[in-house]
């Protein structure tokens, strides 16, 4: 059974600081997804990582995938308040039947 | 439509009643998925449809749950004889195909009282 672990589960950061969220998974998988969820809202797709060594960046967020280590990271650079949200990674052979981590709730403080 | 549309957005029902949740996927998307998100938790896969293939129902938690997709477009998730533990946000998503990026609807918040 595929298990996906995120850490930390809660993260409080100051604006301008850098931090990394980790996503470990237990079995080989084709692809890894990162999503953002704002309170009371649905999920927004951030990144789809398809192969070992894949790196994708959008704004202050950068995601990478190491399939050998079964690890993905979401790096936040110079955090701003607008990045406050819950971030989920999900692993699976397709977008539909994915196993989600428990989410990392990020709070960026001024 | 422009995005995945779900209705109703909120549903309060009495324990033991049946409910139907509706999902309109993005036009042209062949894959459609249902997930459940309990308060403060991650998403739990329920079922997905891909084109005309038989749906993957492996995530449905009990035989009280069923889903259908008519004409390869709109999907309905039905929960019979609702229980309090069914209370959650039910999210629908669609993608061009199974390998594509998933776009989520706003969800239906179901409360069983």
CSV table of C-alpha atoms in Angstrom, one decimal:
chain,number,residue,atom,x,y,z
A,1,UNK,CA,0.0,0.0,0.0
A,2,UNK,CA,1.4,3.4,-1.0
A,3,UNK,CA,2.0,5.7,1.9
A,4,UNK,CA,2.7,9.4,1.5
A,5,UNK,CA,4.2,11.4,4.4
A,6,UNK,CA,4.7,15.1,4.5
A,7,UNK,CA,6.6,17.1,6.9
A,8,UNK,CA,6.3,19.4,8.6
A,9,UNK,CA,2.5,19.3,9.0
A,10,UNK,CA,2.5,22.9,10.3
A,11,UNK,CA,4.9,25.6,9.4
A,12,UNK,CA,5.1,29.1,10.6
A,13,UNK,CA,7.5,31.4,8.8
A,14,UNK,CA,8.5,35.0,8.7
A,15,UNK,CA,8.2,36.9,5.5
A,16,UNK,CA,11.4,36.9,3.6
A,17,UNK,CA,12.6,33.6,4.9
A,18,UNK,CA,13.3,30.3,3.0
A,19,UNK,CA,12.0,26.9,3.9
A,20,UNK,CA,11.4,23.4,2.4
A,21,UNK,CA,8.5,21.1,2.7
A,22,UNK,CA,9.3,17.4,2.3
A,23,UNK,CA,7.2,14.6,0.8
A,24,UNK,CA,8.3,11.0,1.2
A,25,UNK,CA,6.5,8.1,-0.4
A,26,UNK,CA,6.8,4.4,0.1
A,27,UNK,CA,6.6,2.7,-3.3
A,28,UNK,CA,7.8,3.5,-6.8
A,29,UNK,CA,5.4,5.7,-8.7
A,30,UNK,CA,5.1,7.4,-12.0
A,31,UNK,CA,4.3,10.9,-11.0
A,32,UNK,CA,4.1,13.3,-8.1
A,33,UNK,CA,1.7,16.3,-7.8
A,34,UNK,CA,1.8,19.4,-5.6
A,35,UNK,CA,-1.4,21.2,-4.8
A,36,UNK,CA,-2.3,24.3,-2.9
A,37,UNK,CA,-5.5,24.7,-0.9
A,38,UNK,CA,-6.7,28.0,0.7
A,39,UNK,CA,-9.0,27.8,3.7
A,40,UNK,CA,-12.6,26.9,2.6
A,41,UNK,CA,-11.5,26.5,-1.0
A,42,UNK,CA,-10.7,23.7,-3.4
A,43,UNK,CA,-7.4,22.5,-4.6
A,44,UNK,CA,-5.2,24.2,-7.1
A,45,UNK,CA,-2.7,22.3,-9.1
A,46,UNK,CA,0.8,23.7,-8.7
A,47,UNK,CA,3.2,21.2,-10.2
A,48,UNK,CA,3.3,17.8,-11.9
A,49,UNK,CA,6.7,16.0,-11.6
A,50,UNK,CA,7.2,13.2,-14.0
A,51,UNK,CA,10.7,11.9,-13.8
A,52,UNK,CA,13.7,11.6,-11.6
A,53,UNK,CA,15.5,14.9,-11.3
A,54,UNK,CA,12.5,16.9,-12.5
A,55,UNK,CA,12.5,20.5,-11.2
A,56,UNK,CA,9.8,23.0,-11.7
A,57,UNK,CA,9.5,26.6,-10.5
A,58,UNK,CA,6.8,29.1,-10.4
A,59,UNK,CA,7.4,32.4,-8.6
A,60,UNK,CA,8.7,31.7,-5.1
A,61,UNK,CA,7.9,28.0,-5.2
A,62,UNK,CA,10.2,25.3,-6.6
A,63,UNK,CA,9.5,21.6,-6.6
A,64,UNK,CA,11.9,18.8,-7.2
A,65,UNK,CA,11.6,15.0,-7.4
A,66,UNK,CA,14.1,12.3,-6.5
A,67,UNK,CA,12.5,9.0,-7.5
A,68,UNK,CA,15.4,6.9,-6.1
A,69,UNK,CA,15.0,8.4,-2.7
A,70,UNK,CA,11.2,8.5,-3.1
A,71,UNK,CA,11.3,12.2,-2.1
A,72,UNK,CA,10.0,15.4,-3.4
A,73,UNK,CA,10.6,18.8,-2.0
A,74,UNK,CA,8.7,22.1,-2.2
A,75,UNK,CA,11.1,25.0,-1.6
A,76,UNK,CA,9.8,28.4,-0.7
A,77,UNK,CA,12.0,31.3,-1.3
A,78,UNK,CA,11.6,34.7,0.4
A,79,UNK,CA,8.1,33.8,1.7
A,80,UNK,CA,5.3,36.4,1.4
A,81,UNK,CA,1.9,36.4,3.2
A,82,UNK,CA,0.1,35.4,0.0
A,83,UNK,CA,1.8,32.0,0.2
A,84,UNK,CA,-0.1,31.1,3.4
A,85,UNK,CA,-2.2,28.0,2.6
A,86,UNK,CA,-2.1,24.2,3.0
A,87,UNK,CA,0.1,22.4,0.5
A,88,UNK,CA,-0.5,18.8,-0.4
A,89,UNK,CA,1.7,16.4,-2.3
A,90,UNK,CA,0.1,13.4,-4.0
A,91,UNK,CA,1.6,10.4,-5.6
A,92,UNK,CA,0.1,8.0,-8.1
A,93,UNK,CA,0.1,6.6,-11.6
A,94,UNK,CA,-2.5,9.1,-12.6
A,95,UNK,CA,-4.0,12.3,-11.3
A,96,UNK,CA,-7.2,10.6,-10.3
A,97,UNK,CA,-6.1,7.7,-8.3
A,98,UNK,CA,-3.5,9.5,-6.2
A,99,UNK,CA,-2.6,9.0,-2.6
A,100,UNK,CA,-2.4,12.3,-0.8
A,101,UNK,CA,-0.2,13.4,2.1
A,102,UNK,CA,-1.8,15.0,5.1
A,103,UNK,CA,-0.9,18.4,4.0
A,104,UNK,CA,1.4,21.1,5.3
A,105,UNK,CA,-0.3,24.2,6.7
A,106,UNK,CA,1.9,27.2,6.0
A,107,UNK,CA,1.5,30.5,7.8
A,108,UNK,CA,3.7,33.4,6.7
A,109,UNK,CA,3.9,36.2,9.3
A,110,UNK,CA,5.0,39.7,8.7
B,1,UNK,CA,-17.7,25.3,-18.8
B,2,UNK,CA,-14.7,27.3,-17.6
B,3,UNK,CA,-14.1,25.0,-14.7
B,4,UNK,CA,-15.4,22.0,-12.8
B,5,UNK,CA,-18.8,22.7,-11.3
B,6,UNK,CA,-20.3,20.9,-8.3
B,7,UNK,CA,-23.7,21.2,-6.8
B,8,UNK,CA,-25.0,21.7,-4.3
B,9,UNK,CA,-22.2,23.6,-2.6
B,10,UNK,CA,-23.6,22.7,0.8
B,11,UNK,CA,-26.0,20.0,1.9
B,12,UNK,CA,-27.4,19.2,5.3
B,13,UNK,CA,-29.2,15.9,5.6
B,14,UNK,CA,-30.7,13.8,8.3
B,15,UNK,CA,-29.1,10.5,9.1
B,16,UNK,CA,-30.6,7.7,7.1
B,17,UNK,CA,-31.5,9.8,4.1
B,18,UNK,CA,-30.1,9.4,0.6
B,19,UNK,CA,-28.1,12.2,-1.0
B,20,UNK,CA,-27.0,12.9,-4.6
B,21,UNK,CA,-24.0,15.1,-5.4
B,22,UNK,CA,-23.4,16.4,-8.9
B,23,UNK,CA,-20.3,17.2,-10.8
B,24,UNK,CA,-20.0,18.9,-14.2
B,25,UNK,CA,-16.4,18.4,-15.5
B,26,UNK,CA,-14.6,20.7,-17.8
B,27,UNK,CA,-15.8,20.1,-21.4
B,28,UNK,CA,-13.7,17.7,-23.3
B,29,UNK,CA,-12.1,16.1,-20.2
B,30,UNK,CA,-12.4,12.3,-20.4
B,31,UNK,CA,-11.3,11.5,-16.9
B,32,UNK,CA,-13.4,12.4,-13.8
B,33,UNK,CA,-12.6,11.7,-10.2
B,34,UNK,CA,-14.3,11.9,-6.8
B,35,UNK,CA,-12.4,12.5,-3.5
B,36,UNK,CA,-13.5,13.0,0.0
B,37,UNK,CA,-11.9,15.4,2.4
B,38,UNK,CA,-12.7,15.1,6.1
B,39,UNK,CA,-12.1,18.1,8.4
B,40,UNK,CA,-8.4,19.0,8.6
B,41,UNK,CA,-7.3,16.0,6.7
B,42,UNK,CA,-6.0,15.1,3.3
B,43,UNK,CA,-8.0,13.7,0.4
B,44,UNK,CA,-9.3,10.2,0.2
B,45,UNK,CA,-9.8,8.7,-3.3
B,46,UNK,CA,-13.3,7.4,-3.9
B,47,UNK,CA,-13.7,6.6,-7.6
B,48,UNK,CA,-12.6,7.6,-11.1
B,49,UNK,CA,-14.0,7.3,-14.6
B,50,UNK,CA,-12.0,7.3,-17.7
B,51,UNK,CA,-13.8,7.5,-21.1
B,52,UNK,CA,-16.0,4.5,-21.6
B,53,UNK,CA,-13.9,2.2,-19.5
B,54,UNK,CA,-15.3,0.6,-16.4
B,55,UNK,CA,-14.9,2.9,-13.4
B,56,UNK,CA,-12.3,2.3,-10.7
B,57,UNK,CA,-14.4,2.0,-7.6
B,58,UNK,CA,-11.7,0.7,-5.3
B,59,UNK,CA,-11.9,3.7,-3.0
B,60,UNK,CA,-15.6,3.6,-2.2
B,61,UNK,CA,-15.8,3.1,1.5
B,62,UNK,CA,-19.0,1.0,1.6
B,63,UNK,CA,-21.8,-0.3,-0.7
B,64,UNK,CA,-23.8,2.7,0.4
B,65,UNK,CA,-21.7,4.7,-2.0
B,66,UNK,CA,-22.2,4.6,-5.7
B,67,UNK,CA,-21.4,6.9,-8.7
B,68,UNK,CA,-22.3,7.1,-12.3
B,69,UNK,CA,-21.3,9.2,-15.2
B,70,UNK,CA,-23.8,9.7,-17.9
B,71,UNK,CA,-22.8,10.3,-21.5
B,72,UNK,CA,-19.2,10.7,-20.5
B,73,UNK,CA,-19.8,14.0,-18.9
B,74,UNK,CA,-21.9,14.8,-15.8
B,75,UNK,CA,-21.3,12.5,-12.8
B,76,UNK,CA,-23.5,11.9,-9.8
B,77,UNK,CA,-22.2,10.5,-6.5
B,78,UNK,CA,-25.0,8.9,-4.4
B,79,UNK,CA,-24.8,8.1,-0.8
B,80,UNK,CA,-27.6,5.9,0.6
B,81,UNK,CA,-28.7,5.8,4.2
B,82,UNK,CA,-26.2,8.5,5.2
B,83,UNK,CA,-24.3,8.2,8.5
B,84,UNK,CA,-22.7,11.0,10.5
B,85,UNK,CA,-19.2,9.7,9.5
B,86,UNK,CA,-20.1,10.6,5.9
B,87,UNK,CA,-19.9,14.3,6.8
B,88,UNK,CA,-17.1,15.7,4.7
B,89,UNK,CA,-16.3,17.8,1.7
B,90,UNK,CA,-16.8,15.8,-1.5
B,91,UNK,CA,-14.5,17.0,-4.2
B,92,UNK,CA,-14.7,16.3,-7.9
B,93,UNK,CA,-11.9,16.8,-10.4
B,94,UNK,CA,-11.4,16.2,-14.1
B,95,UNK,CA,-8.5,16.0,-16.5
B,96,UNK,CA,-8.0,15.6,-20.2
B,97,UNK,CA,-7.0,12.0,-19.6
B,98,UNK,CA,-5.7,10.0,-16.7
B,99,UNK,CA,-2.2,11.3,-17.1
B,100,UNK,CA,-3.1,15.0,-17.3
B,101,UNK,CA,-3.3,17.6,-14.7
B,102,UNK,CA,-6.4,17.5,-12.5
B,103,UNK,CA,-8.7,20.4,-12.0
B,104,UNK,CA,-10.8,20.4,-8.9
B,105,UNK,CA,-14.3,21.8,-8.3
B,106,UNK,CA,-15.2,23.8,-5.2
B,107,UNK,CA,-16.6,20.8,-3.5
B,108,UNK,CA,-19.9,19.9,-1.8
B,109,UNK,CA,-19.9,20.2,2.0
B,110,UNK,CA,-22.1,17.4,3.3
B,111,UNK,CA,-23.3,17.5,6.9
B,112,UNK,CA,-25.2,14.6,8.3
B,113,UNK,CA,-27.2,15.4,11.4
